[in-house]
GROMACS .gro file of N, CA and C in nm:
model
  537
    1ILE      N    1   0.087  -0.117  -0.001
    1ILE     CA    2   0.000   0.000   0.000
    1ILE      C    3   0.090   0.121   0.000
    2VAL      N    4   0.072   0.204  -0.098
    2VAL     CA    5   0.157   0.319  -0.112
    2VAL      C    6   0.076   0.442  -0.146
    3SER      N    7   0.132   0.555  -0.118
    3SER     CA    8   0.064   0.678  -0.158
    3SER      C    9   0.136   0.738  -0.277
    4GLY      N   10   0.068   0.822  -0.350
    4GLY     CA   11   0.127   0.888  -0.466
    4GLY      C   12   0.224   0.998  -0.425
    5GLY      N   13   0.292   1.053  -0.517
    5GLY     CA   14   0.385   1.162  -0.491
    5GLY      C   15   0.516   1.140  -0.560
    6GLU      N   16   0.578   1.249  -0.607
    6GLU     CA   17   0.702   1.234  -0.680
    6GLU      C   18   0.815   1.181  -0.596
    7ASP      N   19   0.809   1.198  -0.464
    7ASP     CA   20   0.916   1.149  -0.376
    7ASP      C   21   0.901   1.002  -0.346
    8ASN      N   22   0.792   0.942  -0.384
    8ASN     CA   23   0.767   0.803  -0.349
    8ASN      C   24   0.819   0.713  -0.461
    9PRO      N   25   0.922   0.628  -0.435
    9PRO     CA   26   0.980   0.545  -0.541
    9PRO      C   27   0.880   0.447  -0.603
   10SER      N   28   0.786   0.395  -0.524
   10SER     CA   29   0.690   0.300  -0.583
   10SER      C   30   0.597   0.370  -0.682
   11TRP      N   31   0.559   0.495  -0.653
   11TRP     CA   32   0.474   0.565  -0.748
   11TRP      C   33   0.548   0.584  -0.881
   12ASN      N   34   0.678   0.616  -0.875
   12ASN     CA   35   0.753   0.632  -0.997
   12ASN      C   36   0.752   0.505  -1.079
   13ILE      N   37   0.761   0.391  -1.015
   13ILE     CA   38   0.759   0.262  -1.085
   13ILE      C   39   0.621   0.240  -1.144
   14ILE      N   40   0.517   0.263  -1.069
   14ILE     CA   41   0.379   0.246  -1.120
   14ILE      C   42   0.356   0.337  -1.240
   15SER      N   43   0.400   0.463  -1.231
   15SER     CA   44   0.376   0.554  -1.342
   15SER      C   45   0.451   0.508  -1.469
   16LYS      N   46   0.565   0.441  -1.452
   16LYS     CA   47   0.637   0.387  -1.568
   16LYS      C   48   0.569   0.263  -1.625
   17LEU      N   49   0.514   0.180  -1.536
   17LEU     CA   50   0.448   0.058  -1.586
   17LEU      C   51   0.320   0.091  -1.664
   18PHE      N   52   0.243   0.188  -1.612
   18PHE     CA   53   0.112   0.214  -1.668
   18PHE      C   54   0.099   0.351  -1.739
   19ASN      N   55   0.207   0.426  -1.745
   19ASN     CA   56   0.206   0.557  -1.808
   19ASN      C   57   0.096   0.646  -1.754
   20LEU      N   58   0.076   0.644  -1.623
   20LEU     CA   59  -0.023   0.728  -1.560
   20LEU      C   60   0.042   0.859  -1.518
   21SER      N   61  -0.019   0.970  -1.553
   21SER     CA   62   0.040   1.099  -1.521
   21SER      C   63  -0.008   1.151  -1.386
   22LYS      N   64  -0.127   1.114  -1.346
   22LYS     CA   65  -0.182   1.163  -1.219
   22LYS      C   66  -0.127   1.079  -1.104
   23LYS      N   67  -0.078   1.145  -1.005
   23LYS     CA   68  -0.027   1.072  -0.890
   23LYS      C   69  -0.142   1.046  -0.794
   24GLU      N   70  -0.166   0.920  -0.767
   24GLU     CA   71  -0.280   0.883  -0.687
   24GLU      C   72  -0.242   0.776  -0.587
   25PHE      N   73  -0.325   0.758  -0.488
   25PHE     CA   74  -0.302   0.663  -0.382
   25PHE      C   75  -0.320   0.519  -0.435
   26VAL      N   76  -0.228   0.431  -0.400
   26VAL     CA   77  -0.239   0.290  -0.433
   26VAL      C   78  -0.280   0.216  -0.307
   27TYR      N   79  -0.395   0.152  -0.310
   27TYR     CA   80  -0.445   0.083  -0.192
   27TYR      C   81  -0.374  -0.050  -0.170
   28ASP      N   82  -0.367  -0.133  -0.275
   28ASP     CA   83  -0.306  -0.264  -0.259
   28ASP      C   84  -0.286  -0.330  -0.395
   29ASP      N   85  -0.210  -0.435  -0.398
   29ASP     CA   86  -0.196  -0.518  -0.519
   29ASP      C   87  -0.223  -0.661  -0.488
   30PHE      N   88  -0.274  -0.735  -0.587
   30PHE     CA   89  -0.316  -0.873  -0.565
   30PHE      C   90  -0.271  -0.960  -0.682
   31SER      N   91  -0.224  -1.079  -0.651
   31SER     CA   92  -0.195  -1.179  -0.756
   31SER      C   93  -0.329  -1.233  -0.803
   32CYS      N   94  -0.344  -1.239  -0.935
   32CYS     CA   95  -0.466  -1.293  -0.996
   32CYS      C   96  -0.436  -1.320  -1.143
   33SER      N   97  -0.536  -1.361  -1.215
   33SER     CA   98  -0.524  -1.386  -1.360
   33SER      C   99  -0.634  -1.312  -1.432
   34LEU      N  100  -0.600  -1.263  -1.549
   34LEU     CA  101  -0.698  -1.203  -1.640
   34LEU      C  102  -0.743  -1.315  -1.732
   35TRP      N  103  -0.872  -1.338  -1.738
   35TRP     CA  104  -0.925  -1.448  -1.818
   35TRP      C  105  -0.991  -1.387  -1.940
   36ASN      N  106  -0.928  -1.407  -2.055
   36ASN     CA  107  -0.982  -1.357  -2.181
   36ASN      C  108  -0.998  -1.480  -2.269
   37LYS      N  109  -0.922  -1.492  -2.373
   37LYS     CA  110  -0.919  -1.613  -2.452
   37LYS      C  111  -0.827  -1.717  -2.387
   38ILE      N  112  -0.728  -1.667  -2.313
   38ILE     CA  113  -0.640  -1.755  -2.233
   38ILE      C  114  -0.632  -1.693  -2.095
   39VAL      N  115  -0.580  -1.769  -2.002
   39VAL     CA  116  -0.563  -1.720  -1.864
   39VAL      C  117  -0.422  -1.659  -1.855
   40VAL      N  118  -0.417  -1.531  -1.818
   40VAL     CA  119  -0.290  -1.459  -1.807
   40VAL      C  120  -0.263  -1.425  -1.661
   41PRO      N  121  -0.167  -1.494  -1.596
   41PRO     CA  122  -0.137  -1.462  -1.457
   41PRO      C  123  -0.060  -1.332  -1.443
   42GLY      N  124  -0.095  -1.252  -1.343
   42GLY     CA  125  -0.027  -1.124  -1.322
   42GLY      C  126  -0.067  -1.061  -1.189
   43HIS      N  127  -0.065  -0.930  -1.184
   43HIS     CA  128  -0.100  -0.855  -1.061
   43HIS      C  129  -0.200  -0.746  -1.092
   44LEU      N  130  -0.295  -0.730  -1.001
   44LEU     CA  131  -0.399  -0.626  -1.009
   44LEU      C  132  -0.364  -0.520  -0.907
   45TYR      N  133  -0.358  -0.394  -0.950
   45TYR     CA  134  -0.327  -0.281  -0.861
   45TYR      C  135  -0.453  -0.199  -0.843
   46CYS      N  136  -0.495  -0.184  -0.717
   46CYS     CA  137  -0.616  -0.106  -0.685
   46CYS      C  138  -0.569   0.034  -0.642
   47MET      N  139  -0.606   0.132  -0.722
   47MET     CA  140  -0.563   0.270  -0.699
   47MET      C  141  -0.686   0.360  -0.679
   48GLU      N  142  -0.657   0.481  -0.642
   48GLU     CA  143  -0.760   0.579  -0.615
   48GLU      C  144  -0.853   0.604  -0.734
   49ASN      N  145  -0.796   0.610  -0.853
   49ASN     CA  146  -0.874   0.641  -0.973
   49ASN      C  147  -0.868   0.536  -1.081
   50HIS      N  148  -0.791   0.429  -1.059
   50HIS     CA  149  -0.773   0.328  -1.162
   50HIS      C  150  -0.761   0.189  -1.101
   51ILE      N  151  -0.800   0.090  -1.178
   51ILE     CA  152  -0.766  -0.052  -1.153
   51ILE      C  153  -0.674  -0.088  -1.265
   52CYS      N  154  -0.553  -0.133  -1.231
   52CYS     CA  155  -0.455  -0.168  -1.335
   52CYS      C  156  -0.410  -0.311  -1.320
   53PHE      N  157  -0.391  -0.381  -1.432
   53PHE     CA  158  -0.344  -0.518  -1.432
   53PHE      C  159  -0.215  -0.521  -1.515
   54TYR      N  160  -0.116  -0.595  -1.465
   54TYR     CA  161   0.013  -0.609  -1.536
   54TYR      C  162   0.056  -0.754  -1.532
   55ALA      N  163   0.099  -0.806  -1.648
   55ALA     CA  164   0.146  -0.944  -1.656
   55ALA      C  165   0.253  -0.955  -1.764
   56GLU      N  166   0.344  -1.048  -1.742
   56GLU     CA  167   0.445  -1.081  -1.841
   56GLU      C  168   0.446  -1.231  -1.863
   57MET      N  169   0.455  -1.271  -1.989
   57MET     CA  170   0.466  -1.415  -2.023
   57MET      C  171   0.573  -1.428  -2.129
   58MET      N  172   0.641  -1.542  -2.127
   58MET     CA  173   0.741  -1.570  -2.229
   58MET      C  174   0.673  -1.643  -2.341
   59GLY      N  175   0.716  -1.616  -2.463
   59GLY     CA  176   0.662  -1.681  -2.579
   59GLY      C  177   0.773  -1.715  -2.676
   60THR      N  178   0.746  -1.807  -2.770
   60THR     CA  179   0.841  -1.843  -2.873
   60THR      C  180   0.775  -1.832  -3.008
   61GLU      N  181   0.842  -1.766  -3.098
   61GLU     CA  182   0.795  -1.752  -3.234
   61GLU      C  183   0.890  -1.827  -3.328
   62THR      N  184   0.835  -1.888  -3.431
   62THR     CA  185   0.919  -1.956  -3.529
   62THR      C  186   0.903  -1.885  -3.663
   63SER      N  187   1.012  -1.845  -3.722
   63SER     CA  188   1.007  -1.780  -3.851
   63SER      C  189   1.009  -1.884  -3.962
   64SER      N  190   0.995  -1.842  -4.086
   64SER     CA  191   0.996  -1.936  -4.197
   64SER      C  192   1.132  -2.001  -4.217
   65ALA      N  193   1.236  -1.942  -4.162
   65ALA     CA  194   1.371  -2.000  -4.174
   65ALA      C  195   1.406  -2.088  -4.054
   66SER      N  196   1.305  -2.137  -3.983
   66SER     CA  197   1.323  -2.220  -3.864
   66SER      C  198   1.408  -2.151  -3.758
   67ILE      N  199   1.386  -2.026  -3.739
   67ILE     CA  200   1.454  -1.950  -3.633
   67ILE      C  201   1.355  -1.932  -3.521
   68PHE      N  202   1.396  -1.972  -3.400
   68PHE     CA  203   1.311  -1.960  -3.282
   68PHE      C  204   1.347  -1.831  -3.208
   69ILE      N  205   1.252  -1.748  -3.189
   69ILE     CA  206   1.277  -1.621  -3.118
   69ILE      C  207   1.195  -1.622  -2.991
   70HIS      N  208   1.262  -1.606  -2.878
   70HIS     CA  209   1.194  -1.599  -2.748
   70HIS      C  210   1.157  -1.454  -2.723
   71THR      N  211   1.031  -1.434  -2.701
   71THR     CA  212   0.982  -1.296  -2.680
   71THR      C  213   0.908  -1.288  -2.548
   72LYS      N  214   0.898  -1.168  -2.501
   72LYS     CA  215   0.823  -1.142  -2.378
   72LYS      C  216   0.691  -1.077  -2.416
   73ILE      N  217   0.580  -1.132  -2.368
   73ILE     CA  218   0.450  -1.079  -2.397
   73ILE      C  219   0.403  -1.004  -2.273
   74ILE      N  220   0.376  -0.876  -2.288
   74ILE     CA  221   0.334  -0.792  -2.176
   74ILE      C  222   0.185  -0.761  -2.193
   75THR      N  223   0.109  -0.784  -2.088
   75THR     CA  224  -0.033  -0.751  -2.088
   75THR      C  225  -0.057  -0.640  -1.986
   76GLN      N  226  -0.116  -0.532  -2.030
   76GLN     CA  227  -0.150  -0.422  -1.940
   76GLN      C  228  -0.297  -0.385  -1.962
   77VAL      N  229  -0.367  -0.366  -1.852
   77VAL     CA  230  -0.504  -0.320  -1.857
   77VAL      C  231  -0.515  -0.202  -1.760
   78ILE      N  232  -0.573  -0.095  -1.805
   78ILE     CA  233  -0.594   0.022  -1.720
   78ILE      C  234  -0.742   0.058  -1.729
   79ILE      N  235  -0.810   0.048  -1.616
   79ILE     CA  236  -0.953   0.079  -1.611
   79ILE      C  237  -0.974   0.199  -1.517
   80ALA      N  238  -1.024   0.305  -1.570
   80ALA     CA  239  -1.054   0.423  -1.488
   80ALA      C  240  -1.177   0.391  -1.401
   81MET      N  241  -1.175   0.430  -1.276
   81MET     CA  242  -1.291   0.406  -1.189
   81MET      C  243  -1.416   0.468  -1.247
   82SER      N  244  -1.399   0.583  -1.312
   82SER     CA  245  -1.515   0.652  -1.371
   82SER      C  246  -1.576   0.578  -1.489
   83ASP      N  247  -1.500   0.481  -1.546
   83ASP     CA  248  -1.550   0.401  -1.659
   83ASP      C  249  -1.625   0.276  -1.617
   84ILE      N  250  -1.620   0.242  -1.488
   84ILE     CA  251  -1.683   0.119  -1.440
   84ILE      C  252  -1.834   0.138  -1.431
   85GLU      N  253  -1.907   0.043  -1.488
   85GLU     CA  254  -2.054   0.046  -1.482
   85GLU      C  255  -2.105  -0.060  -1.386
   86GLU      N  256  -2.039  -0.176  -1.380
   86GLU     CA  257  -2.080  -0.285  -1.295
   86GLU      C  258  -1.960  -0.354  -1.235
   87LEU      N  259  -1.975  -0.407  -1.116
   87LEU     CA  260  -1.876  -0.489  -1.049
   87LEU      C  261  -1.948  -0.612  -0.997
   88ASN      N  262  -1.904  -0.730  -1.043
   88ASN     CA  263  -1.978  -0.853  -1.010
   88ASN      C  264  -1.887  -0.960  -0.953
   89LYS      N  265  -1.936  -1.032  -0.854
   89LYS     CA  266  -1.867  -1.151  -0.804
   89LYS      C  267  -1.901  -1.264  -0.896
   90LYS      N  268  -1.801  -1.341  -0.937
   90LYS     CA  269  -1.819  -1.452  -1.030
   90LYS      C  270  -1.755  -1.579  -0.973
   91ASN      N  271  -1.791  -1.692  -1.032
   91ASN     CA  272  -1.732  -1.819  -0.996
   91ASN      C  273  -1.653  -1.875  -1.114
   92SER      N  274  -1.528  -1.913  -1.090
   92SER     CA  275  -1.449  -1.979  -1.193
   92SER      C  276  -1.502  -2.120  -1.212
   93LEU      N  277  -1.504  -2.166  -1.334
   93LEU     CA  278  -1.553  -2.301  -1.366
   93LEU      C  279  -1.694  -2.328  -1.313
   94GLY      N  280  -1.767  -2.220  -1.285
   94GLY     CA  281  -1.905  -2.235  -1.242
   94GLY      C  282  -1.924  -2.255  -1.093
   95PHE      N  283  -1.818  -2.292  -1.017
   95PHE     CA  284  -1.840  -2.318  -0.875
   95PHE      C  285  -1.728  -2.271  -0.783
   96ILE      N  286  -1.615  -2.224  -0.833
   96ILE     CA  287  -1.506  -2.176  -0.748
   96ILE      C  288  -1.524  -2.026  -0.727
   97LYS      N  289  -1.548  -1.986  -0.605
   97LYS     CA  290  -1.582  -1.847  -0.573
   97LYS      C  291  -1.450  -1.764  -0.559
   98ASN      N  292  -1.388  -1.735  -0.675
   98ASN     CA  293  -1.260  -1.662  -0.670
   98ASN      C  294  -1.244  -1.559  -0.784
   99ALA      N  295  -1.352  -1.516  -0.843
   99ALA     CA  296  -1.342  -1.428  -0.960
   99ALA      C  297  -1.426  -1.300  -0.943
  100ILE      N  298  -1.382  -1.195  -1.013
  100ILE     CA  299  -1.451  -1.067  -1.016
  100ILE      C  300  -1.458  -1.021  -1.161
  101GLU      N  301  -1.575  -0.976  -1.201
  101GLU     CA  302  -1.595  -0.919  -1.332
  101GLU      C  303  -1.614  -0.769  -1.322
  102ILE      N  304  -1.542  -0.695  -1.402
  102ILE     CA  305  -1.557  -0.549  -1.412
  102ILE      C  306  -1.613  -0.518  -1.549
  103VAL      N  307  -1.732  -0.459  -1.551
  103VAL     CA  308  -1.797  -0.420  -1.679
  103VAL      C  309  -1.789  -0.269  -1.689
  104CYS      N  310  -1.734  -0.223  -1.800
  104CYS     CA  311  -1.720  -0.079  -1.823
  104CYS      C  312  -1.840  -0.022  -1.897
  105LYS      N  313  -1.850   0.109  -1.897
  105LYS     CA  314  -1.963   0.177  -1.960
  105LYS      C  315  -1.968   0.150  -2.110
  106ASN      N  316  -1.854   0.120  -2.172
  106ASN     CA  317  -1.850   0.088  -2.315
  106ASN      C  318  -1.882  -0.059  -2.339
  107LYS      N  319  -1.931  -0.128  -2.234
  107LYS     CA  320  -1.973  -0.268  -2.236
  107LYS      C  321  -1.858  -0.369  -2.247
  108LYS      N  322  -1.731  -0.320  -2.244
  108LYS     CA  323  -1.618  -0.412  -2.239
  108LYS      C  324  -1.612  -0.472  -2.100
  109SER      N  325  -1.586  -0.602  -2.095
  109SER     CA  326  -1.589  -0.672  -1.966
  109SER      C  327  -1.450  -0.734  -1.939
  110TYR      N  328  -1.404  -0.722  -1.815
  110TYR     CA  329  -1.277  -0.779  -1.771
  110TYR      C  330  -1.308  -0.882  -1.663
  111TYR      N  331  -1.254  -1.002  -1.678
  111TYR     CA  332  -1.282  -1.110  -1.584
  111TYR      C  333  -1.148  -1.150  -1.518
  112PHE      N  334  -1.139  -1.119  -1.388
  112PHE     CA  335  -1.018  -1.149  -1.311
  112PHE      C  336  -1.048  -1.265  -1.218
  113THR      N  337  -0.959  -1.363  -1.213
  113THR     CA  338  -0.983  -1.484  -1.136
  113THR      C  339  -0.859  -1.524  -1.055
  114GLY      N  340  -0.879  -1.615  -0.962
  114GLY     CA  341  -0.768  -1.668  -0.883
  114GLY      C  342  -0.738  -1.590  -0.757
  115PHE      N  343  -0.830  -1.508  -0.710
  115PHE     CA  344  -0.807  -1.431  -0.587
  115PHE      C  345  -0.814  -1.525  -0.468
  116GLY      N  346  -0.718  -1.514  -0.376
  116GLY     CA  347  -0.723  -1.590  -0.253
  116GLY      C  348  -0.835  -1.541  -0.161
  117ASP      N  349  -0.862  -1.412  -0.162
  117ASP     CA  350  -0.966  -1.354  -0.082
  117ASP      C  351  -1.055  -1.267  -0.172
  118ARG      N  352  -1.139  -1.331  -0.251
  118ARG     CA  353  -1.224  -1.257  -0.343
  118ARG      C  354  -1.311  -1.154  -0.271
  119GLU      N  355  -1.366  -1.192  -0.157
  119GLU     CA  356  -1.453  -1.101  -0.084
  119GLU      C  357  -1.380  -0.972  -0.044
  120GLY      N  358  -1.258  -0.987   0.005
  120GLY     CA  359  -1.180  -0.869   0.045
  120GLY      C  360  -1.144  -0.779  -0.072
  121VAL      N  361  -1.103  -0.841  -0.182
  121VAL     CA  362  -1.069  -0.765  -0.303
  121VAL      C  363  -1.194  -0.695  -0.358
  122PHE      N  364  -1.305  -0.768  -0.364
  122PHE     CA  365  -1.431  -0.709  -0.414
  122PHE      C  366  -1.473  -0.592  -0.325
  123ASP      N  367  -1.464  -0.608  -0.194
  123ASP     CA  368  -1.503  -0.500  -0.103
  123ASP      C  369  -1.413  -0.375  -0.121
  124LEU      N  370  -1.282  -0.400  -0.142
  124LEU     CA  371  -1.191  -0.288  -0.163
  124LEU      C  372  -1.224  -0.213  -0.294
  125ILE      N  373  -1.235  -0.288  -0.405
  125ILE     CA  374  -1.265  -0.225  -0.533
  125ILE      C  375  -1.401  -0.155  -0.527
  126SER      N  376  -1.500  -0.220  -0.470
  126SER     CA  377  -1.633  -0.160  -0.456
  126SER      C  378  -1.628  -0.033  -0.372
  127GLY      N  379  -1.552  -0.037  -0.266
  127GLY     CA  380  -1.539   0.083  -0.179
  127GLY      C  381  -1.471   0.199  -0.250
  128ILE      N  382  -1.366   0.168  -0.326
  128ILE     CA  383  -1.298   0.274  -0.401
  128ILE      C  384  -1.392   0.330  -0.508
  129TRP      N  385  -1.458   0.241  -0.581
  129TRP     CA  386  -1.548   0.281  -0.691
  129TRP      C  387  -1.661   0.368  -0.639
  130LYS      N  388  -1.717   0.330  -0.524
  130LYS     CA  389  -1.830   0.407  -0.470
  130LYS      C  390  -1.784   0.526  -0.385
  131GLY      N  391  -1.652   0.538  -0.370
  131GLY     CA  392  -1.598   0.653  -0.297
  131GLY      C  393  -1.596   0.634  -0.145
  132GLY      N  394  -1.613   0.514  -0.097
  132GLY     CA  395  -1.618   0.493   0.046
  132GLY      C  396  -1.496   0.431   0.110
  133ALA      N  397  -1.394   0.402   0.031
  133ALA     CA  398  -1.275   0.339   0.087
  133ALA      C  399  -1.188   0.443   0.153
  134SER      N  400  -1.143   0.412   0.273
  134SER     CA  401  -1.052   0.505   0.342
  134SER      C  402  -0.910   0.458   0.326
  135LYS      N  403  -0.819   0.552   0.322
  135LYS     CA  404  -0.677   0.517   0.308
  135LYS      C  405  -0.625   0.462   0.437
  136PRO      N  406  -0.563   0.343   0.433
  136PRO     CA  407  -0.515   0.283   0.555
  136PRO      C  408  -0.404   0.364   0.621
  137LYS      N  409  -0.396   0.351   0.752
  137LYS     CA  410  -0.292   0.424   0.826
  137LYS      C  411  -0.158   0.355   0.823
  138THR      N  412  -0.155   0.231   0.774
  138THR     CA  413  -0.034   0.151   0.778
  138THR      C  414   0.045   0.154   0.646
  139ALA      N  415   0.028   0.259   0.568
  139ALA     CA  416   0.093   0.266   0.437
  139ALA      C  417   0.245   0.252   0.447
  140GLU      N  418   0.307   0.313   0.544
  140GLU     CA  419   0.455   0.310   0.556
  140GLU      C  420   0.501   0.166   0.582
  141ASN      N  421   0.427   0.090   0.662
  141ASN     CA  422   0.467  -0.047   0.696
  141ASN      C  423   0.461  -0.142   0.577
  142LEU      N  424   0.360  -0.123   0.491
  142LEU     CA  425   0.341  -0.214   0.379
  142LEU      C  426   0.409  -0.167   0.251
  143ASN      N  427   0.468  -0.047   0.256
  143ASN     CA  428   0.530   0.011   0.137
  143ASN      C  429   0.640  -0.076   0.079
  144LYS      N  430   0.722  -0.139   0.162
  144LYS     CA  431   0.834  -0.218   0.120
  144LYS      C  432   0.793  -0.336   0.033
  145HIS      N  433   0.685  -0.403   0.067
  145HIS     CA  434   0.633  -0.518  -0.011
  145HIS      C  435   0.597  -0.473  -0.152
  146VAL      N  436   0.523  -0.365  -0.164
  146VAL     CA  437   0.478  -0.321  -0.295
  146VAL      C  438   0.596  -0.269  -0.377
  147ILE      N  439   0.690  -0.198  -0.313
  147ILE     CA  440   0.807  -0.147  -0.385
  147ILE      C  441   0.889  -0.263  -0.440
  148SER      N  442   0.915  -0.367  -0.361
  148SER     CA  443   0.995  -0.478  -0.410
  148SER      C  444   0.926  -0.550  -0.526
  149HIS      N  445   0.795  -0.568  -0.519
  149HIS     CA  446   0.722  -0.630  -0.629
  149HIS      C  447   0.728  -0.545  -0.753
  150LEU      N  448   0.705  -0.415  -0.739
  150LEU     CA  449   0.706  -0.325  -0.853
  150LEU      C  450   0.845  -0.312  -0.914
  151ASP      N  451   0.949  -0.313  -0.830
  151ASP     CA  452   1.087  -0.311  -0.881
  151ASP      C  453   1.112  -0.428  -0.974
  152LEU      N  454   1.065  -0.548  -0.935
  152LEU     CA  455   1.080  -0.667  -1.015
  152LEU      C  456   1.009  -0.652  -1.149
  153CYS      N  457   0.885  -0.599  -1.146
  153CYS     CA  458   0.811  -0.580  -1.272
  153CYS      C  459   0.882  -0.482  -1.363
  154LEU      N  460   0.931  -0.372  -1.307
  154LEU     CA  461   0.997  -0.271  -1.389
  154LEU      C  462   1.126  -0.322  -1.447
  155ILE      N  463   1.204  -0.394  -1.366
  155ILE     CA  464   1.333  -0.448  -1.414
  155ILE      C  465   1.309  -0.543  -1.532
  156THR      N  466   1.208  -0.630  -1.519
  156THR     CA  467   1.181  -0.723  -1.627
  156THR      C  468   1.122  -0.655  -1.746
  157LYS      N  469   1.055  -0.540  -1.729
  157LYS     CA  470   1.001  -0.469  -1.843
  157LYS      C  471   1.111  -0.395  -1.918
  158ILE      N  472   1.207  -0.339  -1.847
  158ILE     CA  473   1.310  -0.259  -1.908
  158ILE      C  474   1.415  -0.347  -1.976
  159ALA      N  475   1.459  -0.453  -1.911
  159ALA     CA  476   1.562  -0.539  -1.969
  159ALA      C  477   1.497  -0.654  -2.043
  160THR      N  478   1.517  -0.662  -2.172
  160THR     CA  479   1.461  -0.771  -2.251
  160THR      C  480   1.572  -0.846  -2.322
  161THR      N  481   1.550  -0.974  -2.339
  161THR     CA  482   1.648  -1.056  -2.407
  161THR      C  483   1.577  -1.132  -2.520
  162THR      N  484   1.640  -1.136  -2.635
  162THR     CA  485   1.587  -1.211  -2.746
  162THR      C  486   1.691  -1.318  -2.780
  163THR      N  487   1.648  -1.443  -2.785
  163THR     CA  488   1.735  -1.553  -2.822
  163THR      C  489   1.685  -1.612  -2.952
  164ALA      N  490   1.771  -1.622  -3.050
  164ALA     CA  491   1.732  -1.681  -3.179
  164ALA      C  492   1.817  -1.803  -3.204
  165ILE      N  493   1.753  -1.913  -3.244
  165ILE     CA  494   1.822  -2.037  -3.278
  165ILE      C  495   1.790  -2.066  -3.424
  166SER      N  496   1.893  -2.065  -3.508
  166SER     CA  497   1.870  -2.090  -3.648
  166SER      C  498   1.862  -2.238  -3.674
  167SER      N  499   1.822  -2.277  -3.795
  167SER     CA  500   1.812  -2.418  -3.829
  167SER      C  501   1.949  -2.487  -3.826
  168SER      N  502   2.058  -2.411  -3.835
  168SER     CA  503   2.192  -2.471  -3.828
  168SER      C  504   2.237  -2.490  -3.684
  169GLY      N  505   2.157  -2.446  -3.587
  169GLY     CA  506   2.189  -2.464  -3.447
  169GLY      C  507   2.264  -2.346  -3.385
  170LYS      N  508   2.288  -2.242  -3.464
  170LYS     CA  509   2.358  -2.125  -3.411
  170LYS      C  510   2.265  -2.045  -3.319
  171VAL      N  511   2.317  -2.011  -3.200
  171VAL     CA  512   2.238  -1.937  -3.102
  171VAL      C  513   2.290  -1.794  -3.095
  172THR      N  514   2.199  -1.700  -3.104
  172THR     CA  515   2.235  -1.559  -3.088
  172THR      C  516   2.149  -1.494  -2.980
  173ASP      N  517   2.214  -1.421  -2.891
  173ASP     CA  518   2.144  -1.348  -2.788
  173ASP      C  519   2.160  -1.199  -2.813
  174GLU      N  520   2.050  -1.129  -2.806
  174GLU     CA  521   2.052  -0.983  -2.812
  174GLU      C  522   1.989  -0.929  -2.687
  175SER      N  523   2.061  -0.857  -2.606
  175SER     CA  524   2.003  -0.799  -2.485
  175SER      C  525   1.997  -0.649  -2.505
  176SER      N  526   1.888  -0.593  -2.456
  176SER     CA  527   1.873  -0.447  -2.463
  176SER      C  528   1.816  -0.396  -2.333
  177ALA      N  529   1.852  -0.276  -2.298
  177ALA     CA  530   1.796  -0.215  -2.178
  177ALA      C  531   1.757  -0.075  -2.210
  178ALA      N  532   1.636  -0.036  -2.173
  178ALA     CA  533   1.588   0.100  -2.195
  178ALA      C  534   1.644   0.192  -2.091
  179ALA      N  535   1.673   0.315  -2.128
  179ALA     CA  536   1.729   0.406  -2.030
  179ALA      C  537   1.625   0.466  -1.943
   0.00000   0.00000   0.00000
C-alpha cells in the first residue's frame, strides 16, 4: 500500500508501468489472472482512480527459416474508476468463488480470477469505486512489499532478451535495456 507523490519510489515505478500521469493513492496489489481467450497470470493494482493489471509471459515464435525467437508478452489493462458500470462476483468453472468481473460503460468486460480472498478484493474495489474506501494508516509499513514487487516488474519490463536459434543450431542473444 503506497501513496502517490514524486518522492515516492513506488509511485515512480507504477507511473512507468502504466504511463499514468496523475499521482494517486495505491491501496493494494493482488496476484490474480486475467481471463480472456487464455488465462494470463499477473498482478492487479487497486488505486484511487484506476484498476490496473500487469502481466508478463514468455513466448516463442518460429520464422519461416526455422529460427526460434523468445519474446516477452506484456499484458496491461488500465480501467478508470469513472469508466466502471458494474462490479460482479463470479465463480471460476461455475463453482469456485474466486473471480471478479468489471464491466465498463463501453460494455467491455474484464474477468479477473484466482483471488485468494475474493470478498476482500471485491469490497476494496467496490469501496474505491463508490468513494467509500478510506486510506489505511499503515501505508509506511506495507510500502516495502509493494516497492519490491514493482521493482521486479519494472526491471523485467526494461531489460529484454531475445534468443534466436537458427536451423543450423547457431544461437544468438541480443540484450537491450531502456534508459
